XYZ file of C-alpha atoms in Angstrom:
674
model
C 14.032 -23.390 -19.465
C 11.824 -20.883 -17.663
C 14.145 -19.851 -14.833
C 13.623 -16.089 -14.480
C 11.261 -14.208 -12.190
C 10.575 -10.624 -13.191
C 8.907 -7.898 -11.136
C 8.056 -4.405 -12.346
C 7.126 -1.344 -10.304
C 6.059 1.721 -12.281
C 6.772 5.080 -10.666
C 6.152 8.624 -11.799
C 9.746 9.123 -12.951
C 11.295 5.662 -13.317
C 10.087 2.156 -14.053
C 11.996 -0.295 -11.846
C 12.605 -3.861 -12.976
C 13.892 -6.611 -10.691
C 15.081 -9.921 -12.209
C 15.768 -12.992 -10.091
C 17.430 -16.100 -11.547
C 15.992 -19.240 -9.924
C 19.150 -21.197 -10.734
C 21.699 -18.883 -9.122
C 19.334 -16.947 -6.771
C 21.108 -13.785 -7.935
C 19.157 -10.567 -8.405
C 19.848 -7.819 -10.893
C 17.972 -4.577 -11.453
C 17.234 -2.198 -14.273
C 15.749 1.296 -14.307
C 14.191 3.022 -17.264
C 12.177 6.197 -17.706
C 8.422 5.892 -17.224
C 6.263 6.711 -20.228
C 2.832 8.246 -20.776
C 1.474 4.755 -21.391
C 3.065 2.681 -18.593
C 3.073 -0.412 -20.803
C 5.569 1.197 -23.193
C 7.903 1.864 -20.262
C 7.537 -1.722 -19.021
C 8.263 -3.285 -22.378
C 11.121 -0.853 -22.979
C 12.611 -1.803 -19.608
C 12.263 -5.505 -20.379
C 14.129 -4.981 -23.647
C 16.791 -2.815 -21.977
C 17.368 -5.526 -19.349
C 17.840 -8.109 -22.096
C 15.038 -10.344 -20.787
C 13.850 -13.182 -23.006
C 10.209 -13.502 -21.957
C 10.175 -17.130 -23.103
C 12.531 -17.815 -20.169
C 10.310 -16.073 -17.599
C 8.449 -18.317 -15.151
C 6.709 -15.480 -13.320
C 5.956 -11.879 -14.237
C 4.614 -9.807 -11.332
C 3.566 -6.179 -11.521
C 2.669 -3.465 -9.025
C 0.588 -0.857 -10.811
C -0.636 2.654 -10.008
C -3.192 2.677 -12.838
C -6.240 2.325 -10.545
C -4.877 4.805 -7.988
C -4.025 7.408 -10.613
C -7.445 7.047 -12.234
C -9.167 7.805 -8.916
C -6.810 10.664 -8.031
C -7.035 12.392 -11.418
C -10.692 11.408 -11.906
C -10.027 10.538 -15.511
C -12.737 7.950 -15.261
C -15.190 6.336 -17.669
C -18.827 7.254 -17.294
C -20.289 5.000 -14.611
C -23.819 4.588 -13.266
C -25.243 3.470 -9.932
C -28.481 1.501 -9.625
C -29.873 1.466 -6.097
C -33.012 0.905 -4.066
C -35.751 3.496 -4.521
C -35.272 6.233 -1.923
C -31.528 5.673 -1.446
C -30.153 7.542 -4.421
C -27.965 9.879 -2.347
C -26.288 7.494 0.085
C -22.832 8.012 -1.450
C -23.274 11.813 -1.379
C -24.620 12.063 2.171
C -21.731 9.809 3.283
C -21.138 10.026 7.039
C -21.456 13.815 6.977
C -17.938 14.051 8.439
C -14.996 16.210 7.421
C -11.307 15.526 6.975
C -10.517 18.696 8.941
C -13.003 18.951 11.795
C -12.340 22.663 12.376
C -12.476 23.889 8.778
C -16.157 24.561 8.120
C -15.442 25.942 4.646
C -13.579 22.951 3.245
C -16.008 20.644 1.480
C -15.501 16.989 0.718
C -14.945 16.342 -2.983
C -17.921 15.380 -5.105
C -18.890 11.704 -5.513
C -17.346 9.750 -8.355
C -20.816 9.294 -9.884
C -22.970 12.430 -10.377
C -26.594 12.381 -9.254
C -28.035 12.198 -12.762
C -26.326 8.830 -13.258
C -27.625 7.380 -9.990
C -30.913 5.649 -10.821
C -33.334 3.743 -8.598
C -35.633 0.735 -8.848
C -38.335 -0.553 -6.502
C -37.133 -3.532 -4.405
C -36.692 -4.235 -0.692
C -34.888 -6.681 1.577
C -35.435 -6.368 5.325
C -32.830 -6.370 8.103
C -33.032 -10.154 8.444
C -32.352 -10.775 4.746
C -35.964 -11.590 3.799
C -37.137 -10.310 0.396
C -40.249 -8.295 1.171
C -40.444 -6.659 -2.270
C -39.004 -8.496 -5.291
C -37.165 -6.511 -7.923
C -39.556 -4.640 -10.221
C -38.464 -6.257 -13.479
C -40.118 -3.717 -15.772
C -38.537 -0.800 -13.912
C -35.178 -2.586 -14.010
C -35.419 -3.060 -17.775
C -36.277 0.623 -18.197
C -33.193 1.569 -16.172
C -31.079 -0.739 -18.356
C -32.513 0.896 -21.474
C -31.683 4.387 -20.174
C -28.133 3.438 -19.238
C -27.516 1.804 -22.591
C -28.699 4.947 -24.343
C -26.363 7.039 -22.194
C -23.429 4.843 -23.152
C -22.161 4.153 -19.641
C -18.951 2.116 -19.399
C -19.661 0.451 -16.036
C -22.485 -0.002 -13.513
C -22.531 -0.433 -9.740
C -25.604 -2.128 -8.244
C -26.070 -1.283 -4.554
C -29.301 -2.375 -2.849
C -30.212 -1.955 0.800
C -29.463 -4.979 3.027
C -28.044 -6.865 0.051
C -25.144 -7.976 2.248
C -27.591 -10.442 3.815
C -29.371 -11.478 0.631
C -28.120 -10.556 -2.837
C -31.016 -12.116 -4.754
C -32.401 -8.809 -6.055
C -28.933 -7.506 -6.944
C -28.173 -10.605 -8.979
C -31.469 -10.231 -10.829
C -30.632 -6.598 -11.632
C -27.161 -7.623 -12.815
C -28.626 -10.216 -15.180
C -30.972 -7.637 -16.714
C -28.123 -5.159 -17.201
C -25.888 -7.808 -18.774
C -28.670 -8.821 -21.134
C -29.042 -5.208 -22.320
C -25.304 -4.330 -22.249
C -23.256 -7.544 -22.455
C -19.906 -5.758 -22.769
C -20.387 -3.412 -19.790
C -18.917 -4.607 -16.438
C -21.422 -4.725 -13.565
C -20.322 -4.744 -9.908
C -22.836 -5.805 -7.263
C -22.311 -4.953 -3.595
C -23.313 -8.412 -2.337
C -20.330 -9.864 -4.225
C -17.832 -7.012 -3.857
C -18.329 -6.341 -0.115
C -21.104 -8.293 1.667
C -20.907 -6.213 4.864
C -23.189 -3.950 6.899
C -22.885 -0.130 6.729
C -24.417 0.959 3.473
C -22.151 3.927 2.736
C -18.958 1.879 2.995
C -20.471 -0.953 0.958
C -21.871 1.398 -1.695
C -18.645 3.423 -1.874
C -16.446 0.343 -2.318
C -18.720 -1.061 -5.016
C -18.758 2.259 -6.877
C -14.943 2.476 -6.761
C -14.735 -1.102 -8.004
C -17.083 -0.430 -10.908
C -15.560 2.874 -11.913
C -11.966 1.625 -12.257
C -12.946 -1.699 -13.812
C -12.890 -0.561 -17.480
C -9.560 1.227 -16.942
C -7.857 -1.657 -15.164
C -9.247 -4.414 -17.386
C -8.130 -2.556 -20.510
C -4.658 -2.034 -19.018
C -4.157 -5.621 -17.846
C -5.494 -7.031 -21.123
C -3.150 -4.907 -23.224
C -0.160 -5.681 -21.017
C -0.950 -9.401 -21.047
C -1.214 -9.368 -24.846
C 2.102 -7.496 -25.243
C 3.867 -9.960 -22.945
C 2.341 -12.966 -24.724
C 3.309 -11.612 -28.129
C 6.921 -11.420 -26.939
C 6.981 -14.996 -25.649
C 5.587 -14.987 -22.078
C 3.427 -18.093 -21.545
C 2.229 -17.780 -17.921
C -0.392 -15.648 -16.147
C 0.401 -12.010 -15.513
C 0.287 -11.529 -11.724
C -0.870 -8.193 -10.324
C -0.096 -7.056 -6.799
C -3.105 -5.895 -4.788
C -3.388 -3.857 -1.606
C -3.932 -6.892 0.604
C -0.356 -8.011 0.041
C -0.942 -10.782 -2.489
C -1.247 -11.110 -6.235
C -4.220 -11.799 -8.464
C -4.646 -12.757 -12.087
C -6.434 -10.661 -14.733
C -9.392 -13.063 -14.407
C -9.964 -11.872 -10.820
C -9.269 -8.252 -11.687
C -12.462 -8.175 -13.738
C -14.541 -8.620 -10.572
C -12.335 -6.846 -8.010
C -10.597 -4.061 -9.911
C -10.483 -1.642 -6.954
C -8.184 -4.025 -5.106
C -5.414 -2.655 -7.317
C -5.817 0.859 -5.901
C -2.716 1.349 -3.760
C -0.958 -1.621 -5.346
C 2.472 -0.004 -5.587
C 2.913 1.034 -1.944
C 1.987 -2.457 -0.712
C 4.985 -3.928 -2.549
C 7.446 -1.914 -0.489
C 5.812 -3.006 2.763
C 6.049 -6.662 1.714
C 9.696 -6.372 0.732
C 10.733 -4.609 3.944
C 8.950 -7.228 6.056
C 10.652 -10.087 4.191
C 14.110 -8.532 4.310
C 13.835 -7.852 8.046
C 12.714 -11.429 8.708
C 15.696 -12.774 6.757
C 17.939 -10.665 8.986
C 16.332 -12.129 12.122
C 13.946 -9.274 12.924
C 10.275 -10.379 12.836
C 9.288 -6.903 14.092
C 10.106 -4.245 11.536
C 9.140 -0.782 10.342
C 9.480 0.067 6.656
C 10.626 3.584 5.701
C 10.190 4.026 1.948
C 11.328 7.548 1.078
C 11.223 8.668 -2.519
C 11.331 11.979 -4.312
C 7.962 13.312 -3.159
C 6.615 11.167 -0.339
C 7.505 8.671 2.365
C 5.522 5.476 2.995
C 5.708 3.966 6.477
C 4.575 0.399 7.245
C 4.829 -1.971 10.201
C 5.190 -5.734 10.565
C 4.763 -7.478 13.917
C 5.847 -11.081 14.446
C 6.399 -11.396 10.707
C 2.913 -10.166 9.718
C 2.045 -6.806 8.193
C -0.667 -4.728 9.813
C -3.834 -4.864 7.749
C -6.611 -2.294 7.745
C -9.947 -1.778 6.052
C -10.104 1.928 6.902
C -8.493 3.493 3.877
C -9.382 5.619 0.884
C -7.885 7.437 -2.066
C -10.034 10.531 -1.461
C -11.486 11.322 1.953
C -15.159 10.475 2.336
C -15.167 7.601 -0.147
C -13.809 4.515 1.628
C -12.584 1.411 -0.157
C -13.141 -1.350 2.386
C -10.988 -4.061 0.891
C -8.366 -5.422 3.263
C -5.155 -3.472 2.725
C -1.678 -3.475 4.207
C -1.616 -0.416 6.438
C 0.741 2.194 4.992
C 0.951 5.814 6.138
C 2.037 8.271 3.477
C 3.363 11.762 4.216
C 4.744 14.493 1.997
C 8.423 14.049 2.817
C 10.823 13.222 0.007
C 14.050 14.294 -1.584
C 12.223 17.051 -3.459
C 10.187 18.341 -0.487
C 10.522 22.106 -0.143
C 11.741 23.925 2.974
C 9.568 26.974 3.692
C 8.591 29.396 6.447
C 5.032 29.510 7.791
C 3.220 32.771 8.766
C 4.362 32.309 12.370
C 7.992 32.287 11.270
C 8.641 28.569 11.831
C 10.661 26.399 9.469
C 8.561 23.779 7.678
C 9.316 20.924 5.299
C 6.868 19.637 2.682
C 4.360 18.439 1.674
C 5.002 20.811 -1.231
C 7.540 19.304 -3.582
C 9.730 20.422 -6.444
C 8.724 17.195 -8.217
C 10.723 15.523 -10.947
C 10.812 18.845 -12.821
C 12.120 21.407 -12.095
C 13.317 19.291 -9.175
C 15.710 20.430 -6.424
C 17.717 23.602 -6.947
C 20.886 21.555 -7.534
C 19.311 20.065 -10.682
C 19.829 23.422 -12.373
C 16.319 23.639 -13.816
C 15.424 26.991 -12.288
C 13.945 26.080 -8.908
C 15.290 28.591 -6.318
C 13.728 26.991 -3.214
C 15.781 24.619 -1.040
C 14.789 20.963 -0.776
C 15.960 18.015 1.296
C 18.234 17.008 -1.582
C 19.825 20.462 -1.615
C 20.414 20.237 2.143
C 22.060 16.815 1.762
C 24.295 18.099 -1.043
C 25.267 21.154 1.041
C 26.228 18.911 3.963
C 28.257 16.619 1.697
C 25.982 13.625 2.269
C 25.168 13.484 -1.436
C 27.828 13.723 -4.120
C 27.586 15.468 -7.455
C 25.482 12.924 -9.354
C 22.537 10.543 -9.050
C 21.400 7.434 -10.930
C 24.900 6.507 -12.017
C 25.625 9.927 -13.489
C 22.326 10.353 -15.345
C 21.403 13.293 -13.077
C 24.163 15.787 -12.272
C 23.985 17.910 -9.105
C 25.388 21.411 -8.732
C 26.618 21.986 -5.137
C 26.843 25.755 -5.689
C 23.163 26.007 -6.615
C 22.208 23.814 -3.637
C 24.202 25.985 -1.251
C 22.731 29.187 -2.705
C 19.165 27.907 -2.280
C 19.805 26.884 1.337
C 21.443 30.215 2.092
C 18.727 32.361 0.511
C 15.767 30.257 1.639
C 16.734 29.386 5.225
C 20.141 30.613 6.391
C 19.591 34.359 5.845
C 15.951 34.528 7.054
C 16.826 32.666 10.259
C 20.278 34.119 10.807
C 22.024 30.757 10.513
C 25.197 29.536 8.902
C 24.643 27.637 5.669
C 25.558 24.241 7.159
C 23.477 24.939 10.246
C 20.533 25.835 7.979
C 20.930 22.667 5.903
C 21.033 20.620 9.089
C 17.828 22.326 10.278
C 16.065 21.448 7.011
C 16.876 17.768 7.438
C 15.936 17.762 11.119
C 12.457 19.075 10.307
C 12.072 16.410 7.607
C 13.268 13.698 9.999
C 10.834 14.929 12.648
C 7.953 14.646 10.166
C 8.929 11.060 9.308
C 9.405 10.189 12.986
C 5.877 11.421 13.705
C 4.554 9.104 10.993
C 6.425 6.176 12.551
C 4.930 7.065 15.949
C 1.443 7.022 14.441
C 1.853 3.518 13.046
C 3.694 2.129 16.082
C 3.221 3.859 19.440
C -0.371 4.894 18.717
C -1.131 1.250 17.803
C 0.406 -0.105 20.998
C 3.855 -1.045 19.633
C 7.177 0.103 21.092
C 9.606 1.202 18.315
C 12.524 0.020 20.463
C 11.388 -3.549 19.752
C 11.670 -3.076 15.978
C 14.254 -2.802 13.224
C 13.927 0.021 10.694
C 14.210 -0.985 7.016
C 15.273 2.129 5.081
C 14.748 2.016 1.321
C 13.527 4.019 -1.632
C 15.788 6.515 -3.331
C 16.249 8.623 -0.163
C 15.384 6.313 2.753
C 18.982 5.307 3.478
C 20.001 8.988 3.646
C 17.703 9.571 6.618
C 17.266 6.112 8.157
C 19.724 6.357 11.053
C 18.585 9.864 12.019
C 14.955 8.705 12.185
C 15.974 5.613 14.156
C 17.864 7.719 16.693
C 14.865 9.981 17.130
C 12.770 6.935 18.094
C 15.446 4.857 19.896
C 15.206 2.135 17.238
C 18.389 0.081 17.673
C 18.977 -1.262 14.141
C 18.641 0.054 10.594
C 18.649 -2.342 7.622
C 19.514 -1.049 4.146
C 18.675 -3.584 1.371
C 21.153 -4.275 -1.451
C 19.119 -2.214 -3.947
C 17.135 0.334 -1.888
C 15.746 2.199 -4.881
C 14.077 -0.864 -6.406
C 12.993 -2.603 -3.203
C 9.329 -2.037 -4.035
C 9.802 -3.919 -7.301
C 11.473 -6.722 -5.349
C 8.346 -6.937 -3.179
C 6.376 -8.099 -6.200
C 8.548 -11.239 -6.281
C 7.886 -12.121 -2.646
C 4.110 -12.543 -2.597
C 1.617 -15.344 -3.013
C -1.767 -15.517 -4.677
C -4.161 -14.079 -2.111
C -7.829 -13.210 -1.794
C -9.621 -11.741 1.195
C -13.235 -12.576 1.982
C -15.589 -11.262 4.651
C -19.154 -11.725 5.789
C -21.191 -9.977 8.470
C -21.864 -11.990 11.622
C -23.501 -9.782 14.245
C -24.197 -11.890 17.330
C -23.322 -11.718 21.022
C -20.528 -14.046 22.046
C -22.650 -15.290 24.950
C -25.322 -16.632 22.586
C -23.149 -17.442 19.553
C -23.576 -20.892 18.055
C -20.163 -22.313 17.066
C -21.786 -24.704 14.588
C -23.595 -21.866 12.789
C -20.416 -19.789 12.588
C -18.502 -22.834 11.348
C -21.110 -23.259 8.614
C -20.657 -19.625 7.544
C -16.896 -20.089 7.409
C -17.344 -23.278 5.373
C -19.379 -21.419 2.746
C -16.747 -18.670 2.474
C -13.965 -21.230 2.266
C -15.666 -23.023 -0.596
C -15.843 -19.755 -2.547
C -12.150 -19.187 -1.823
C -11.197 -22.684 -2.941
C -13.178 -22.287 -6.148
C -11.446 -19.011 -6.985
C -7.911 -20.239 -6.302
C -8.563 -23.470 -8.196
C -9.827 -21.412 -11.139
C -6.520 -19.519 -11.012
C -4.559 -22.755 -11.272
C -3.418 -23.186 -7.660
C -2.969 -26.822 -6.627
C -4.940 -27.911 -3.513
C -1.752 -28.684 -1.556
C -0.622 -25.054 -2.069
C -3.763 -23.477 -0.604
C -3.685 -22.037 2.928
C -6.819 -20.632 4.587
C -6.468 -18.210 7.508
C -9.531 -17.285 9.561
C -10.204 -14.336 11.839
C -13.243 -12.818 13.530
C -13.790 -9.104 14.113
C -14.992 -8.621 17.686
C -15.854 -5.685 19.939
C -17.266 -4.843 23.335
C -21.027 -4.501 23.082
C -21.936 -0.934 22.161
C -18.702 -0.213 20.318
C -18.621 0.276 16.568
C -14.885 -0.212 16.074
C -13.779 -3.824 16.050
C -10.557 -5.828 16.415
C -9.621 -8.924 14.430
C -8.898 -12.077 16.443
C -7.405 -15.184 14.838
C -9.893 -18.053 14.748
C -8.879 -21.740 14.710
C -10.073 -24.248 12.124
C -12.366 -25.829 13.282
C -13.686 -23.043 15.435
C -13.500 -24.508 18.946
C -14.770 -22.862 22.143
C -16.220 -19.344 22.009
C -14.647 -18.652 25.420
C -11.173 -18.989 23.905
C -11.998 -16.400 21.233
C -13.291 -13.977 23.861
C -10.113 -14.422 25.924
C -7.990 -13.691 22.851
C -10.047 -10.572 22.176
C -9.393 -9.220 25.679
C -5.646 -9.716 25.159
C -5.710 -8.005 21.768
C -7.756 -5.096 23.137
C -5.236 -4.645 25.943
C -2.369 -4.505 23.452
C -4.106 -2.134 21.040
C -5.736 0.277 23.496
C -3.924 -0.456 26.794
C -7.076 -1.511 28.626
C -9.489 -4.436 28.810
C -12.918 -5.110 30.357
C -13.136 -8.800 31.134
C -16.609 -8.424 32.667
C -18.058 -6.538 29.672
C -20.125 -8.515 27.135
C -18.416 -9.125 23.772
C -20.032 -9.143 20.324
C -19.012 -10.698 17.026
C -19.110 -8.368 14.036
C -17.582 -9.952 10.947
C -15.994 -13.191 9.722
C -12.803 -12.827 7.679
C -10.938 -15.331 5.532
C -7.549 -14.896 3.899
C -7.115 -17.460 1.133
C -3.488 -17.881 0.088
C -2.191 -19.812 -2.903
C 1.489 -20.489 -2.255
C 3.693 -19.459 -5.170
C 7.149 -21.118 -5.256
C 9.851 -18.562 -4.577
C 13.533 -18.585 -5.399
C 15.740 -18.133 -2.339
C 17.991 -15.111 -1.943
C 21.623 -15.780 -2.759
C 23.761 -16.360 0.340
C 27.317 -15.008 0.349
C 30.312 -16.047 2.405
C 32.635 -13.611 4.196
C 35.688 -12.797 2.099
C 37.849 -11.127 4.704
C 38.468 -8.311 2.203
C 38.323 -4.707 3.427
C 37.733 -2.502 0.379
C 39.307 0.917 0.153
C 37.119 4.002 -0.169
C 36.671 5.318 -3.690
C 36.915 8.877 -2.373
C 36.936 11.021 0.748
C 35.112 14.287 1.328
C 34.091 16.534 4.217
C 30.600 15.682 5.474
C 28.835 17.742 8.129
C 27.182 16.119 11.151
C 25.744 18.177 14.023
C 27.551 21.310 12.928
C 30.967 19.687 12.558
C 32.789 18.630 9.391
C 34.200 15.087 9.323
C 36.682 13.740 6.808
C 34.472 10.893 5.592
C 35.261 7.863 3.422
C 32.978 7.196 0.461
C 32.477 3.548 -0.511
C 30.976 2.059 -3.680
C 28.189 -0.307 -2.644
C 29.179 -2.936 -5.218
C 32.636 -3.154 -3.594
C 31.314 -4.027 -0.116
C 31.655 -7.800 0.494
C 29.855 -10.006 2.994
C 31.321 -9.651 6.470
C 32.831 -6.192 5.932
C 32.253 -3.957 8.959
C 33.097 -0.314 9.504
C 32.367 2.568 11.848
C 30.708 5.842 10.961
C 31.033 8.340 9.566
C 30.825 6.782 6.122
C 28.945 7.300 2.877
C 27.964 4.387 0.606
C 26.993 5.278 -2.956
C 25.240 3.164 -5.577
C 23.194 3.718 -8.713
C 19.810 3.888 -6.967
C 20.537 5.300 -3.492
C 23.055 6.771 -1.052
C 23.464 5.438 2.488
C 24.647 7.630 5.361
C 26.337 6.027 8.386
C 26.809 8.915 10.854
C 29.401 9.116 13.625
C 28.725 6.756 16.510
C 27.057 4.118 14.352
C 28.578 0.818 13.258
C 27.708 -0.988 10.027
C 28.216 -4.517 8.742
C 27.373 -6.273 5.479
C 25.423 -9.494 6.135
C 25.269 -12.703 4.102
C 22.430 -11.324 1.932
C 24.482 -8.134 1.291
C 22.156 -5.999 3.401
C 23.886 -3.247 5.368
C 23.032 -3.672 9.059
C 23.618 -0.418 10.938
C 23.781 -0.497 14.740
C 22.570 2.943 15.672
C 24.750 3.050 18.803
C 28.234 1.616 18.494
């Protein structure tokens, strides 16, 4: 019987595997070392976990393959075919800079060099009318040139194609005829929206990662099938859903940022189970921290994101802020003599000073070891920590230069790191119109539970939730998602003159495309949910806000009223007398995937004894602190800080003044103030 659900999250150091049994609802985890070819690590982890793939009903995977390809630029040769006269759109960009005040810092070069950006005569006007059909002979010559050059993928980006993709489709057919095995991405299919740079850039990113991602998903699917897996491989995308390899062929760039979305999904789900529909996810690993926000049970979604500045990827994505703060982040002194923390990192090797691999600079891990918050080993004894080396690094790197005691210096290192993470939380909450005091903080990742309460106190967040397996929570997120596709279409009209029937007709066309795609992926009609929204703005603005739209549409006045409310929440002001414009229609198409429920535990009344005690420093004072083994903590067990909870994939710190309790799902709920 196929009763197992398996999720895999591949990281730079470890590959995390999460296995849920549908019969018992119990979850177990496995960690194995990542390999040069991620597929070898995945299959090795499956074997190590003793998984019989013939018993697996669902195999879900969050992958960094697309992201890594864009970051490292180890990309196949790709070409762009565009309208004559618009060869340099993706290089001109918006002429903006990541750092406004640094005139010497240039934006990185485009993914496709100029020599591989070719043009053809064709023209569509601003209303979508074809005023110059595609020059077929010129198109065939371009196809001949690209075939001779041996390109691995092609992006077709014509002006105004978002309104009428007729010429793009004709160009695609000619390219496929000449090069049947080369993937072709056309902007009218990938992103039918106004703003040519964003549309061109997204289409180029989609084309350029397509050969890499398709090869990866095909090989992984074949390896799984050879070992007995009989279902579709499901791949997590940035929008918070999963897609099959069939959809990956057309929308490969949706997998860029796949891994970080999984953590956001898991933190949102765990918080909701605990009764907190408003939550902030704090995913702290060895090098970076990812911060996400969910409001009323829904993750914030953005289209303003990129892997490299200047080259946007405008697919809907769960909003996640990433900063360089992790266990391996280095403490250093800037030219002004101030203590800093990150984004430089000791990485997996040589790692923190306490690893004993020759790094002399102090890291957050070294500070935690010096303060007694971390013990002498990680990952169940696989990584041994040397407290003497940690203390020496803190003393030489911070204590002596600043004239501090070693524990005072270690505390300062962590306070700077916590301040950096708190600033990231402020950016995703306060700057978006949300009050952190109305949220719970879900602390996970290998180091999140070490810092969670300190960050919560900085922001007056009342509750911190630590999942049962913090280090593999991102992998768990892959088990908690549905099939999902996001569609959009430009709709630039004033609300005062908008025709509800015309907008309804546009939505109907998008919905039919969504239904066709989900049906092709094997989703039954009764499991399909369609969610509409309309991007709106005050006339003259260029930034828009999404407003939920009913089905059928209903009165335009109701949409405008909802927009005013949303604008008030987001920006703290509204202009009820100002005219409102529609900008874009959005559709989220969800195919519900059956999910096994989390196991529910009953209180045992047992109060486990600590496995050890050690002095741990808080605010300059040493406390004799009990150390508990996480696997010994039963449902209903409550305790006051200070306390340390250790497990194979994380360490949780409950500082003085906080109270913790283990809930029925075995989450640790920490009340920041007793």
